[in-house]
Coordinates of C-alpha atoms in Angstrom, one line a residue:
Chain A
M85 CA 83.2 14.7 -25.6
P86 CA 83.9 16.8 -22.3
S87 CA 81.1 17.3 -20.1
P88 CA 78.9 20.4 -21.3
R89 CA 79.0 23.5 -18.9
I90 CA 75.6 24.4 -18.4
A91 CA 74.9 27.6 -16.7
I92 CA 71.3 27.7 -15.0
G93 CA 69.7 30.9 -14.3
P94 CA 68.8 33.7 -13.3
A95 CA 71.6 33.8 -10.5
P96 CA 71.5 34.2 -7.7
Y97 CA 68.9 31.3 -7.0
D98 CA 67.6 29.3 -4.3
P99 CA 69.3 26.6 -4.7
A100 CA 66.8 24.5 -2.6
A101 CA 64.2 25.4 -5.2
A102 CA 66.2 24.6 -7.9
D103 CA 67.6 21.5 -6.7
W104 CA 65.6 19.4 -9.4
I105 CA 66.7 21.4 -12.2
V106 CA 70.5 21.0 -11.3
R107 CA 70.1 17.0 -10.7
A108 CA 68.2 17.1 -14.0
V109 CA 71.4 18.5 -15.8
V110 CA 73.8 16.8 -14.1
E111 CA 71.6 13.3 -15.0
G112 CA 71.8 14.8 -18.6
G113 CA 75.6 14.3 -18.2
G114 CA 76.1 18.4 -17.7
T115 CA 78.3 20.3 -15.7
P116 CA 76.3 22.9 -13.7
V117 CA 77.9 26.7 -13.2
T118 CA 76.5 30.0 -12.6
P119 CA 75.7 32.2 -15.5
D120 CA 79.2 34.3 -15.0
E121 CA 81.3 31.1 -15.1
G122 CA 81.5 30.8 -18.9
A123 CA 78.3 28.6 -20.1
D124 CA 78.2 26.5 -23.0
A125 CA 74.3 26.6 -22.8
L126 CA 71.9 28.2 -20.5
V127 CA 68.7 26.3 -18.7
W128 CA 66.2 29.2 -17.6
L129 CA 64.5 28.6 -14.5
P130 CA 60.6 29.2 -14.5
F131 CA 60.9 31.8 -12.2
G132 CA 63.4 34.2 -14.5
S133 CA 61.8 37.1 -16.4
P134 CA 62.5 37.9 -20.2
D135 CA 64.4 41.0 -18.9
Q136 CA 67.0 39.1 -16.7
L137 CA 67.2 36.7 -19.6
R138 CA 68.6 39.3 -21.9
Q139 CA 70.9 40.4 -19.5
T140 CA 72.1 36.7 -18.4
L141 CA 72.4 36.8 -22.2
E142 CA 74.5 39.5 -22.7
A143 CA 77.1 38.7 -19.8
E144 CA 77.2 35.2 -21.2
P145 CA 78.4 35.3 -25.3
G146 CA 79.4 31.7 -25.4
V147 CA 76.0 30.4 -24.8
R148 CA 74.9 28.7 -27.7
W149 CA 71.5 26.6 -26.6
V150 CA 69.1 27.9 -24.6
Q151 CA 66.4 26.0 -22.8
L152 CA 63.0 27.7 -21.9
P153 CA 60.9 26.5 -19.1
F154 CA 57.8 27.3 -20.9
A155 CA 55.5 25.7 -23.7
G156 CA 54.5 29.0 -25.0
I157 CA 57.4 31.7 -25.1
E158 CA 55.8 35.0 -26.4
R159 CA 57.1 36.7 -23.7
V160 CA 60.8 36.1 -24.7
T161 CA 60.0 36.6 -28.5
K162 CA 58.2 40.0 -28.1
L163 CA 61.7 41.2 -26.8
G164 CA 63.4 40.0 -29.7
L165 CA 65.9 37.7 -28.0
V166 CA 64.8 34.7 -30.2
T167 CA 67.3 34.6 -33.1
S168 CA 69.3 32.0 -35.1
E169 CA 72.4 33.2 -33.3
R170 CA 71.5 30.5 -31.0
T171 CA 69.7 27.0 -30.8
W172 CA 66.6 27.7 -28.6
T173 CA 64.2 25.0 -27.3
C174 CA 61.3 25.3 -24.7
A175 CA 58.7 23.2 -23.1
K176 CA 56.4 22.4 -25.8
G177 CA 55.0 19.2 -25.8
S178 CA 56.2 18.2 -22.3
Y179 CA 53.2 19.6 -20.5
A180 CA 51.0 18.6 -23.7
D181 CA 49.4 15.2 -21.7
V182 CA 48.4 17.5 -18.6
V183 CA 47.0 20.5 -20.9
A184 CA 45.1 18.0 -23.3
E185 CA 43.6 16.6 -20.2
H186 CA 42.6 20.1 -18.7
A187 CA 40.8 20.6 -22.1
L188 CA 38.9 17.3 -22.2
F189 CA 37.9 18.2 -18.6
L190 CA 36.5 21.9 -19.5
A191 CA 34.5 20.2 -22.7
L192 CA 33.0 17.4 -20.5
A193 CA 32.6 20.2 -17.7
G194 CA 30.4 22.1 -20.5
L195 CA 28.5 19.2 -22.1
R196 CA 27.4 17.8 -19.0
R197 CA 26.1 20.9 -17.5
A198 CA 28.8 20.6 -14.2
R199 CA 28.1 24.0 -13.3
T200 CA 24.5 24.0 -13.1
R201 CA 24.6 20.6 -11.5
F202 CA 27.5 21.0 -8.7
D203 CA 25.8 23.9 -7.6
A204 CA 22.0 22.7 -7.3
T205 CA 20.8 21.9 -3.9
S206 CA 17.9 19.7 -5.3
W207 CA 17.4 17.2 -7.8
G208 CA 17.1 17.6 -11.7
E209 CA 16.1 16.4 -14.7
A210 CA 18.5 14.6 -16.5
A211 CA 20.2 16.5 -19.2
G212 CA 23.5 16.9 -21.0
T213 CA 25.7 16.0 -23.9
T214 CA 27.7 13.0 -24.8
L215 CA 31.0 13.7 -26.7
F216 CA 30.7 10.5 -28.3
D217 CA 30.7 10.2 -32.2
Q218 CA 30.5 14.3 -32.1
R219 CA 32.5 16.4 -34.4
V220 CA 35.2 18.7 -33.2
T221 CA 37.1 21.6 -34.3
I222 CA 41.0 21.8 -33.1
L223 CA 43.1 25.5 -33.6
G224 CA 46.5 24.0 -33.4
G225 CA 49.0 21.0 -34.6
G226 CA 51.6 21.0 -31.7
G227 CA 51.5 18.4 -29.0
I228 CA 49.0 19.3 -26.8
T229 CA 46.9 18.8 -30.1
E230 CA 48.6 15.2 -30.6
S231 CA 47.6 14.5 -26.9
L232 CA 44.1 16.1 -27.3
L233 CA 43.6 13.9 -30.4
A234 CA 45.1 10.5 -28.2
L235 CA 42.1 11.1 -25.2
L236 CA 39.4 12.0 -27.5
A237 CA 40.2 9.2 -29.8
P238 CA 38.1 6.2 -27.9
F239 CA 35.3 9.2 -28.0
R240 CA 35.1 8.1 -32.2
V241 CA 35.4 11.9 -32.8
E242 CA 35.5 13.3 -36.0
A243 CA 38.4 16.0 -35.7
T244 CA 39.1 18.7 -37.8
V245 CA 42.7 20.2 -36.9
V246 CA 43.1 24.0 -38.2
R247 CA 46.9 24.2 -38.4
R248 CA 49.4 26.6 -40.3
R249 CA 50.1 24.2 -43.1
P250 CA 47.5 21.4 -43.5
E251 CA 50.0 18.6 -43.2
P252 CA 48.1 15.4 -42.0
L253 CA 48.0 14.5 -38.4
A254 CA 47.5 11.1 -36.7
G255 CA 44.2 10.7 -35.4
A256 CA 42.6 13.7 -37.4
A257 CA 39.9 12.8 -39.7
R258 CA 41.3 15.9 -41.9
T259 CA 43.7 19.0 -41.3
V260 CA 43.1 22.6 -42.9
A261 CA 45.0 25.3 -43.1
T262 CA 44.7 28.4 -41.0
E263 CA 42.8 30.2 -43.5
A264 CA 40.0 27.6 -43.9
L265 CA 39.2 28.2 -40.0
D266 CA 35.8 29.8 -40.8
E267 CA 34.6 26.6 -42.4
A268 CA 35.8 24.5 -39.9
L269 CA 33.4 26.0 -37.1
P270 CA 30.1 25.5 -38.5
G271 CA 29.0 21.5 -36.9
A272 CA 31.4 21.1 -34.0
L273 CA 30.7 20.3 -31.4
V274 CA 33.2 21.7 -29.4
V275 CA 36.1 23.7 -30.6
F276 CA 39.8 23.5 -28.9
V277 CA 42.1 26.5 -29.0
A278 CA 45.4 24.9 -28.5
L279 CA 47.2 27.2 -30.6
A280 CA 51.0 28.8 -29.5
L281 CA 50.4 33.0 -29.4
T282 CA 51.9 34.7 -32.7
P283 CA 51.1 38.0 -34.3
E284 CA 49.1 36.2 -37.0
T285 CA 46.8 33.8 -34.3
T286 CA 46.2 36.9 -31.8
G287 CA 42.2 37.6 -31.9
I288 CA 41.8 34.4 -34.4
I289 CA 38.7 33.7 -32.9
G290 CA 36.8 37.0 -32.8
A291 CA 32.7 37.9 -33.6
R292 CA 32.7 36.4 -36.8
Q293 CA 34.3 33.0 -35.6
L294 CA 31.7 33.1 -32.4
E295 CA 28.7 33.8 -35.0
L296 CA 29.8 30.9 -36.9
M297 CA 29.8 28.4 -34.1
D298 CA 26.7 26.2 -33.7
R299 CA 24.3 27.3 -30.4
D300 CA 24.8 24.1 -29.0
A301 CA 29.3 24.2 -29.1
W302 CA 31.4 24.8 -26.6
L303 CA 34.6 26.5 -26.8
V304 CA 37.4 26.0 -24.5
N305 CA 40.8 27.6 -24.7
V306 CA 44.0 26.0 -23.0
A307 CA 46.2 28.2 -25.3
R308 CA 46.7 32.1 -24.4
G309 CA 43.9 34.6 -23.4
P310 CA 44.5 36.4 -26.3
H311 CA 43.7 34.0 -29.4
V312 CA 40.2 35.0 -27.9
D313 CA 38.6 38.5 -28.6
T314 CA 37.2 38.6 -24.9
D315 CA 35.1 41.2 -25.7
A316 CA 33.3 39.7 -28.6
L317 CA 32.8 36.5 -26.0
V318 CA 31.1 38.5 -23.4
T319 CA 28.7 39.6 -26.1
A320 CA 28.0 36.3 -27.7
L321 CA 27.8 34.1 -24.7
A322 CA 25.5 36.7 -23.2
A323 CA 23.3 36.4 -26.2
G324 CA 23.3 32.6 -25.8
Q325 CA 24.9 32.6 -29.3
I326 CA 27.1 29.7 -28.3
A327 CA 26.6 26.9 -25.5
G328 CA 29.3 28.1 -23.1
A329 CA 33.3 28.8 -23.1
G330 CA 35.9 26.6 -20.9
L331 CA 38.6 29.1 -20.2
D332 CA 41.6 28.4 -18.8
V333 CA 43.5 31.7 -20.1
T334 CA 41.9 34.8 -20.0
D335 CA 42.6 38.2 -21.9
P336 CA 43.2 40.2 -19.7
E337 CA 44.8 37.7 -17.5
P338 CA 44.6 37.3 -14.3
L339 CA 40.6 38.2 -15.4
P340 CA 40.3 41.4 -13.0
D341 CA 37.8 41.3 -10.3
G342 CA 34.3 42.3 -11.4
H343 CA 35.1 41.4 -14.6
P344 CA 31.5 40.1 -16.7
L345 CA 33.0 36.9 -17.5
W346 CA 33.0 35.9 -13.7
T347 CA 29.4 35.9 -13.8
E348 CA 28.6 34.7 -16.9
P349 CA 26.6 31.4 -15.9
R350 CA 27.8 30.1 -19.6
A351 CA 31.8 30.2 -19.0
L352 CA 33.6 27.9 -17.0
I353 CA 36.8 29.7 -15.7
T354 CA 40.4 28.1 -14.2
P355 CA 43.1 30.0 -13.2
H356 CA 46.0 29.1 -15.6
T357 CA 45.6 25.6 -14.3
A358 CA 45.7 23.3 -16.6
D359 CA 49.3 22.3 -15.7
T360 CA 50.4 23.4 -12.1
A361 CA 53.6 23.6 -11.2
D362 CA 53.4 19.9 -9.5
M363 CA 52.6 18.5 -12.9
I364 CA 55.6 20.6 -14.6
R365 CA 58.5 20.1 -12.3
P366 CA 58.8 16.2 -13.8
R367 CA 57.8 16.9 -17.1
L368 CA 60.4 19.9 -17.3
A369 CA 63.4 18.1 -15.7
A370 CA 62.4 15.3 -18.0
R371 CA 62.9 17.8 -21.0
I372 CA 65.7 19.3 -19.6
K373 CA 67.6 15.7 -18.8
A374 CA 67.2 15.1 -22.5
N375 CA 68.4 17.7 -24.0
V376 CA 71.3 18.4 -21.7
A377 CA 72.2 14.6 -22.7
H378 CA 71.2 15.6 -26.9
F379 CA 73.3 18.4 -26.1
A380 CA 76.3 16.9 -25.1
A381 CA 76.4 14.2 -27.9
G382 CA 75.5 16.4 -30.6
E383 CA 72.1 15.8 -31.2
P384 CA 69.2 17.4 -32.2
L385 CA 67.3 18.7 -29.4
E386 CA 63.9 18.4 -28.5
G387 CA 61.1 21.1 -28.4
L388 CA 63.3 23.4 -31.1
V389 CA 62.0 26.9 -31.7
D390 CA 61.4 28.4 -34.8
S391 CA 63.1 31.6 -34.6
A392 CA 61.1 32.8 -37.5
A393 CA 57.6 31.2 -36.6
G394 CA 58.2 32.5 -33.1
Y395 CA 57.2 29.1 -31.7
Chain B
M71 CA 12.0 -18.8 -41.3
P72 CA 8.7 -16.7 -40.1
S73 CA 8.9 -12.7 -38.8
P74 CA 9.1 -13.4 -35.1
R75 CA 5.6 -11.7 -33.4
I76 CA 7.0 -9.1 -30.8
A77 CA 4.7 -7.4 -28.4
I78 CA 5.8 -3.8 -27.4
G79 CA 4.4 -3.1 -23.9
P80 CA 2.7 -2.2 -21.9
A81 CA 0.1 -1.2 -23.5
P82 CA -1.8 0.7 -24.3
Y83 CA 1.2 3.2 -25.4
D84 CA 1.0 6.0 -27.2
P85 CA 2.8 5.0 -30.5
A86 CA 4.3 8.6 -31.4
A87 CA 6.2 8.2 -28.2
A88 CA 7.1 4.1 -28.7
D89 CA 7.8 5.0 -32.7
W90 CA 11.5 4.6 -32.7
I91 CA 11.1 1.2 -30.8
V92 CA 8.6 -0.1 -33.4
R93 CA 10.4 1.1 -36.0
A94 CA 13.5 -1.1 -34.4
V95 CA 12.0 -4.3 -34.1
V96 CA 10.7 -3.7 -37.8
E97 CA 14.4 -3.3 -39.0
G98 CA 15.3 -6.0 -37.3
G99 CA 12.6 -8.1 -38.9
G100 CA 10.1 -8.5 -36.2
T101 CA 6.3 -8.1 -36.4
P102 CA 5.6 -5.6 -33.9
V103 CA 2.0 -6.9 -32.2
T104 CA 0.4 -5.5 -28.9
P105 CA 0.5 -7.7 -26.4
D106 CA -2.7 -9.3 -26.2
E107 CA -2.3 -11.0 -29.9
G108 CA -0.7 -13.9 -29.0
A109 CA 3.4 -12.6 -29.3
D110 CA 6.9 -14.9 -29.4
A111 CA 9.0 -12.3 -27.6
L112 CA 8.4 -8.7 -25.6
V113 CA 10.1 -5.6 -26.1
W114 CA 9.8 -3.6 -22.9
L115 CA 9.4 0.0 -23.0
P116 CA 10.9 2.6 -20.7
F117 CA 8.4 4.0 -19.0
G118 CA 6.7 0.4 -18.4
S119 CA 6.9 -0.5 -14.2
P120 CA 7.7 -4.1 -13.0
D121 CA 4.3 -4.7 -11.6
Q122 CA 2.6 -4.0 -15.2
L123 CA 5.7 -6.6 -16.7
R124 CA 4.6 -9.0 -14.5
Q125 CA 0.8 -8.6 -15.6
T126 CA 1.6 -8.6 -19.4
L127 CA 3.7 -12.0 -18.8
E128 CA 0.8 -13.6 -17.1
A129 CA -1.4 -12.5 -20.1
E130 CA 1.4 -13.8 -23.0
P131 CA 2.4 -17.3 -21.6
G132 CA 3.8 -17.8 -25.3
V133 CA 6.4 -15.1 -25.0
R134 CA 9.6 -17.1 -24.9
W135 CA 12.8 -14.0 -24.9
V136 CA 11.7 -10.3 -23.0
Q137 CA 13.8 -7.7 -23.8
L138 CA 14.5 -4.8 -20.8
P139 CA 14.8 -1.3 -21.6
F140 CA 17.1 -0.7 -18.9
A141 CA 21.0 -1.7 -18.1
G142 CA 20.5 -2.3 -14.4
I143 CA 17.7 -4.3 -13.6
E144 CA 17.3 -5.0 -9.9
R145 CA 13.8 -3.5 -9.9
V146 CA 12.7 -6.8 -12.0
T147 CA 14.9 -9.3 -10.3
K148 CA 13.4 -8.2 -7.1
L149 CA 9.9 -9.4 -8.0
G150 CA 11.4 -13.1 -9.0
L151 CA 9.9 -12.3 -12.7
V152 CA 13.7 -13.2 -14.3
T153 CA 13.5 -16.7 -14.2
S154 CA 15.4 -19.2 -17.0
E155 CA 11.6 -20.2 -18.0
R156 CA 12.2 -17.4 -20.4
T157 CA 15.1 -16.0 -21.9
W158 CA 15.9 -12.4 -20.7
T159 CA 18.0 -9.5 -22.4
C160 CA 18.3 -6.2 -20.8
A161 CA 20.8 -3.0 -22.4
K162 CA 23.4 -3.9 -20.2
G163 CA 26.7 -2.8 -22.3
S164 CA 24.3 -0.4 -24.7
Y165 CA 25.0 2.6 -22.9
A166 CA 28.4 1.7 -21.3
D167 CA 30.3 4.3 -23.5
V168 CA 28.0 7.4 -21.9
V169 CA 28.1 5.9 -18.7
A170 CA 32.1 5.8 -18.5
E171 CA 32.4 9.3 -20.4
H172 CA 30.2 10.4 -17.4
A173 CA 32.4 8.7 -14.8
L174 CA 35.5 10.3 -16.6
F175 CA 33.9 13.2 -16.2
L176 CA 33.2 13.3 -12.7
A177 CA 36.9 11.8 -12.0
L178 CA 38.4 15.1 -13.7
A179 CA 36.2 17.4 -12.1
G180 CA 37.0 15.9 -9.0
L181 CA 40.8 16.5 -9.7
R182 CA 41.4 19.3 -11.2
R183 CA 38.8 21.4 -8.8
A184 CA 35.6 21.7 -10.7
R185 CA 33.3 23.1 -7.7
T186 CA 36.0 25.2 -6.6
R187 CA 36.7 27.2 -9.7
F188 CA 33.3 27.4 -11.0
D189 CA 32.2 29.1 -8.2
A190 CA 35.1 31.7 -7.8
T191 CA 34.7 35.4 -9.0
S192 CA 38.7 36.0 -8.5
W193 CA 41.5 34.7 -10.2
G194 CA 43.4 32.3 -7.5
E195 CA 46.4 29.9 -7.5
A196 CA 47.0 26.6 -9.9
A197 CA 45.7 23.9 -8.0
G198 CA 44.9 20.5 -8.8
T199 CA 45.6 16.7 -9.8
T200 CA 46.1 14.8 -13.2
L201 CA 44.9 11.3 -13.4
F202 CA 48.1 10.8 -16.1
D203 CA 50.1 7.5 -14.7
Q204 CA 48.1 7.4 -11.4
R205 CA 46.8 3.9 -10.3
V206 CA 42.8 4.4 -9.9
T207 CA 40.6 1.2 -9.2
I208 CA 37.4 0.0 -10.4
L209 CA 34.6 -2.1 -9.1
G210 CA 32.9 -4.3 -11.8
G211 CA 33.9 -5.7 -14.5
G212 CA 31.0 -5.6 -17.1
G213 CA 30.5 -2.8 -20.2
I214 CA 30.5 0.2 -18.0
T215 CA 34.3 -0.9 -16.6
E216 CA 35.2 -1.9 -20.7
S217 CA 34.5 1.5 -21.6
L218 CA 36.0 3.2 -18.8
L219 CA 39.4 1.4 -19.7
A220 CA 38.8 2.3 -23.0
L221 CA 38.8 6.0 -22.1
L222 CA 41.6 5.4 -19.3
A223 CA 44.0 4.3 -21.6
P224 CA 45.6 6.9 -23.2
F225 CA 46.0 8.1 -19.5
R226 CA 48.4 5.1 -18.9
V227 CA 46.6 4.6 -15.9
E228 CA 47.4 1.1 -14.0
A229 CA 43.9 -0.1 -13.2
T230 CA 42.9 -2.5 -10.6
V231 CA 39.5 -4.1 -11.6
V232 CA 37.2 -5.8 -8.9
R233 CA 35.2 -8.2 -10.0
R234 CA 32.9 -11.2 -9.0
R235 CA 35.7 -13.6 -11.3
P236 CA 39.0 -12.4 -11.1
E237 CA 39.1 -13.1 -15.5
P238 CA 41.6 -10.9 -16.9
L239 CA 40.4 -7.6 -19.0
A240 CA 42.0 -5.9 -21.6
G241 CA 43.4 -2.7 -20.4
A242 CA 43.4 -3.6 -16.8
A243 CA 46.6 -3.8 -15.0
R244 CA 45.0 -6.8 -12.6
T245 CA 42.2 -7.8 -11.7
V246 CA 41.2 -9.4 -8.8
A247 CA 37.8 -10.9 -7.0
T248 CA 35.6 -9.3 -4.5
E249 CA 37.2 -10.8 -1.8
A250 CA 40.4 -8.4 -2.2
L251 CA 38.8 -5.3 -2.7
D252 CA 40.1 -3.8 0.8
E253 CA 43.2 -4.5 -0.5
A254 CA 42.6 -2.6 -3.9
L255 CA 41.7 0.3 -2.1
P256 CA 44.5 2.1 -1.0
G257 CA 46.8 3.9 -3.2
A258 CA 44.1 4.3 -5.9
L259 CA 43.6 7.8 -6.8
V260 CA 39.8 7.4 -8.2
V261 CA 37.7 4.3 -6.9
F262 CA 35.0 4.2 -9.4
V263 CA 31.8 2.0 -8.4
A264 CA 30.4 0.4 -12.2
L265 CA 28.8 -2.9 -10.7
A266 CA 25.0 -4.5 -11.3
L267 CA 23.1 -3.9 -7.5
T268 CA 22.8 -7.3 -6.4
P269 CA 22.3 -8.4 -2.5
E270 CA 25.8 -8.9 -2.6
T271 CA 26.8 -5.6 -4.0
T272 CA 25.0 -3.4 -1.8
G273 CA 26.8 -1.0 0.9
I274 CA 29.8 -2.9 -0.6
I275 CA 31.7 0.8 -0.2
G276 CA 31.1 1.4 3.5
A277 CA 32.8 2.8 6.9
R278 CA 35.4 0.8 6.1
Q279 CA 36.5 1.2 2.4
L280 CA 36.3 4.7 2.9
E281 CA 38.7 4.4 5.6
L282 CA 41.0 2.2 3.5
M283 CA 41.1 5.0 0.4
D284 CA 43.6 7.7 0.6
R285 CA 43.0 10.8 1.9
D286 CA 43.7 12.3 -1.9
A287 CA 41.4 9.6 -3.4
W288 CA 38.2 10.3 -5.0
L289 CA 35.0 8.2 -5.4
V290 CA 33.1 7.8 -8.5
N291 CA 29.9 6.1 -8.8
V292 CA 27.7 5.9 -11.8
A293 CA 26.1 2.4 -11.0
R294 CA 23.4 2.5 -8.1
G295 CA 23.3 4.5 -4.9
P296 CA 23.1 1.5 -2.6
H297 CA 26.6 0.5 -3.7
V298 CA 27.8 3.1 -1.1
D299 CA 26.5 3.4 2.3
T300 CA 25.5 6.6 2.2
D301 CA 26.1 7.9 6.2
A302 CA 29.0 6.0 6.0
L303 CA 30.2 8.6 3.4
V304 CA 28.8 11.6 4.5
T305 CA 30.7 11.2 7.7
A306 CA 33.9 10.4 5.5
L307 CA 33.3 13.7 3.5
A308 CA 33.1 15.6 6.4
A309 CA 36.0 14.1 8.2
G310 CA 38.1 14.8 4.6
Q311 CA 39.0 11.4 5.1
I312 CA 38.6 11.2 1.5
A313 CA 39.2 14.5 -1.1
G314 CA 35.7 13.6 -2.4
A315 CA 33.2 12.1 -3.8
G316 CA 31.4 12.3 -7.7
L317 CA 28.2 10.6 -7.5
D318 CA 25.5 10.1 -10.5
V319 CA 23.6 7.9 -8.1
T320 CA 22.5 8.5 -4.6
D321 CA 20.5 6.5 -2.0
P322 CA 18.0 7.5 -1.2
E323 CA 17.7 8.2 -5.1
P324 CA 16.5 11.1 -5.9
L325 CA 18.3 12.4 -3.1
P326 CA 15.9 14.8 -0.6
D327 CA 16.1 18.1 -0.5
G328 CA 18.2 19.3 2.6
H329 CA 19.9 16.0 2.6
P330 CA 23.4 17.1 3.8
L331 CA 25.0 15.8 0.5
W332 CA 23.8 19.0 -0.9
T333 CA 25.9 21.3 1.0
E334 CA 28.8 19.0 1.4
P335 CA 31.3 20.7 -0.7
R336 CA 33.7 17.3 -1.2
A337 CA 30.4 16.0 -3.0
L338 CA 29.5 16.6 -6.5
I339 CA 26.1 15.5 -7.2
T340 CA 24.5 14.6 -10.6
P341 CA 20.9 13.5 -11.2
H342 CA 21.3 9.9 -12.7
T343 CA 22.0 11.8 -15.8
A344 CA 25.1 9.6 -17.3
D345 CA 22.6 8.5 -19.6
T346 CA 20.2 10.9 -20.5
A347 CA 16.9 9.7 -22.8
D348 CA 18.5 11.3 -25.7
M349 CA 21.8 9.0 -25.5
I350 CA 19.8 6.0 -24.5
R351 CA 17.0 6.1 -27.4
P352 CA 19.8 5.7 -30.4
R353 CA 21.7 3.2 -28.3
L354 CA 18.6 1.0 -26.8
A355 CA 17.3 1.4 -30.6
A356 CA 20.3 -0.4 -32.1
R357 CA 20.2 -3.3 -29.6
I358 CA 16.6 -4.1 -29.7
K359 CA 17.3 -3.9 -33.7
A360 CA 19.9 -6.2 -33.0
N361 CA 18.3 -8.9 -30.6
V362 CA 15.3 -8.9 -33.1
A363 CA 17.4 -9.8 -35.8
H364 CA 19.5 -12.6 -33.5
F365 CA 16.0 -13.9 -32.3
A366 CA 14.7 -14.7 -36.0
A367 CA 17.8 -16.2 -36.7
G368 CA 18.0 -18.1 -33.7
E369 CA 21.7 -16.7 -32.8
P370 CA 22.5 -15.9 -29.4
L371 CA 21.3 -12.6 -28.1
E372 CA 23.1 -9.5 -26.8
G373 CA 22.8 -8.4 -23.3
L374 CA 21.8 -11.8 -21.7
V375 CA 20.6 -11.5 -18.3
D376 CA 22.2 -14.4 -16.1
S377 CA 18.7 -15.1 -14.0
A378 CA 21.0 -16.6 -10.9
A379 CA 23.5 -13.6 -10.8
G380 CA 20.2 -11.2 -11.3
Y381 CA 22.0 -9.0 -13.9

């Protein structure tokens, strides 16, 4: 089989900055080309915009497969680009381990009173809650949830996974369909949001869901800001309706200066830093290399996007 | 076999406060007595002092077994009370899971920049380090280390354990003897201290060890403050010689107001709160119940103290 011609876009790009992607394509058995040289497939760089992607695809009708560099691709699907005419893959699952790590970090930081304690300048009373033997609920049944269940396993948690189709998931005590979300919230010490953002999951945590959570529970969002109704969250936190929220994503994002969440003591905010560029690089390179090799061999690709579901 | 007479001391105690201990003794098959009624064994309450313990034992020469409520018992061994004349057990291993959890929390908090981020009132650059696939070094080969290795396993870390006798430990890539400590420090992203405090382990992390650690490495101490030379640590942190220190224990402890560690941005301090009273209660009750049952049946006890080693 001839080496597939893999365009790397958008062009022009700084070859030094994209060096590791070119290398991944070559290591996967592909021939790197620029997007105007008649490519079989397109590998899209993290710093390309969805608009540039549309233009590139219009100029390259021969592209049968597009590899996106993100795990969450809602900005691309919104433009209507992701159709069944082409095979689309994204980075879903690739960054799952480090994003799950960040979710665990935010949960432990909340339960063990990181903010209060790290700011203290005086000794204090022992306080905090353990995650051992607790009940948790995880929204989403994808790669982040799989990784998170692995990290939570030694804590002997009883995990309920809420997902579109309630197929069982290794390490979860039970999985329930999204329609049963409200029953899965009471009694959970931590509610993790690890979903793809689609019209159906936008605002999935609103005032009613926050009300259903226990007063000592933490909400942790490592997915996308719009999964959570920010105004409802601000109100719930101010009222002490839940113990707190660990947020790596916000809506709006970036969270503007002066937003009430910045001064809410029950909010632990990190600036979308679950997967940093340093963490992404080797993981995306591995995905690209594997997929170029699969594409060359006519094998199924990893991180396949379901164009109907939109993720 | 008659039910063993188990004194609960020190007396007098508030029966309401010690209710859960009395229940554990009864559930283990023992008969609770007060320390002046001719007991076979003594279960010591968390709020008894070592001096009271000495007096109680002098008044109760028939006591063949003493159960201590702490995991670290250096305050009792210092008084010379722990001899081979009696069987001594402590809570070592009982709180290991939650203490290991706290160690993981402090490591993740350091690596993922908790202090900087939680104090921010403005969005920022993505930054942080993942624990996945990293090298770590753990000082100590006891229960905390066992639990910590279990929590670290899904992170695929390469763990080096430094212990008195370099016997292999499940989940560790290698174990080395304490004499080889200095070779185990370079290259570790996190150095965890999870040792018993003895004359040999006091000051085990001093200026030289901090120098040997990598500049991006974190020190996490969940054992006892005097394992680390505080002055050397203050100097190393101020000089940026290591990335930071997560300390649940300090020397002196409590850390006095105005101590330079309180304002050191590289220090994450929690007030000996890895195992809170709420976490201790069910775990100590389980240990007491199990040991009373073992004692009644003439079986080996859990958490046996090696009177020569002092832990």
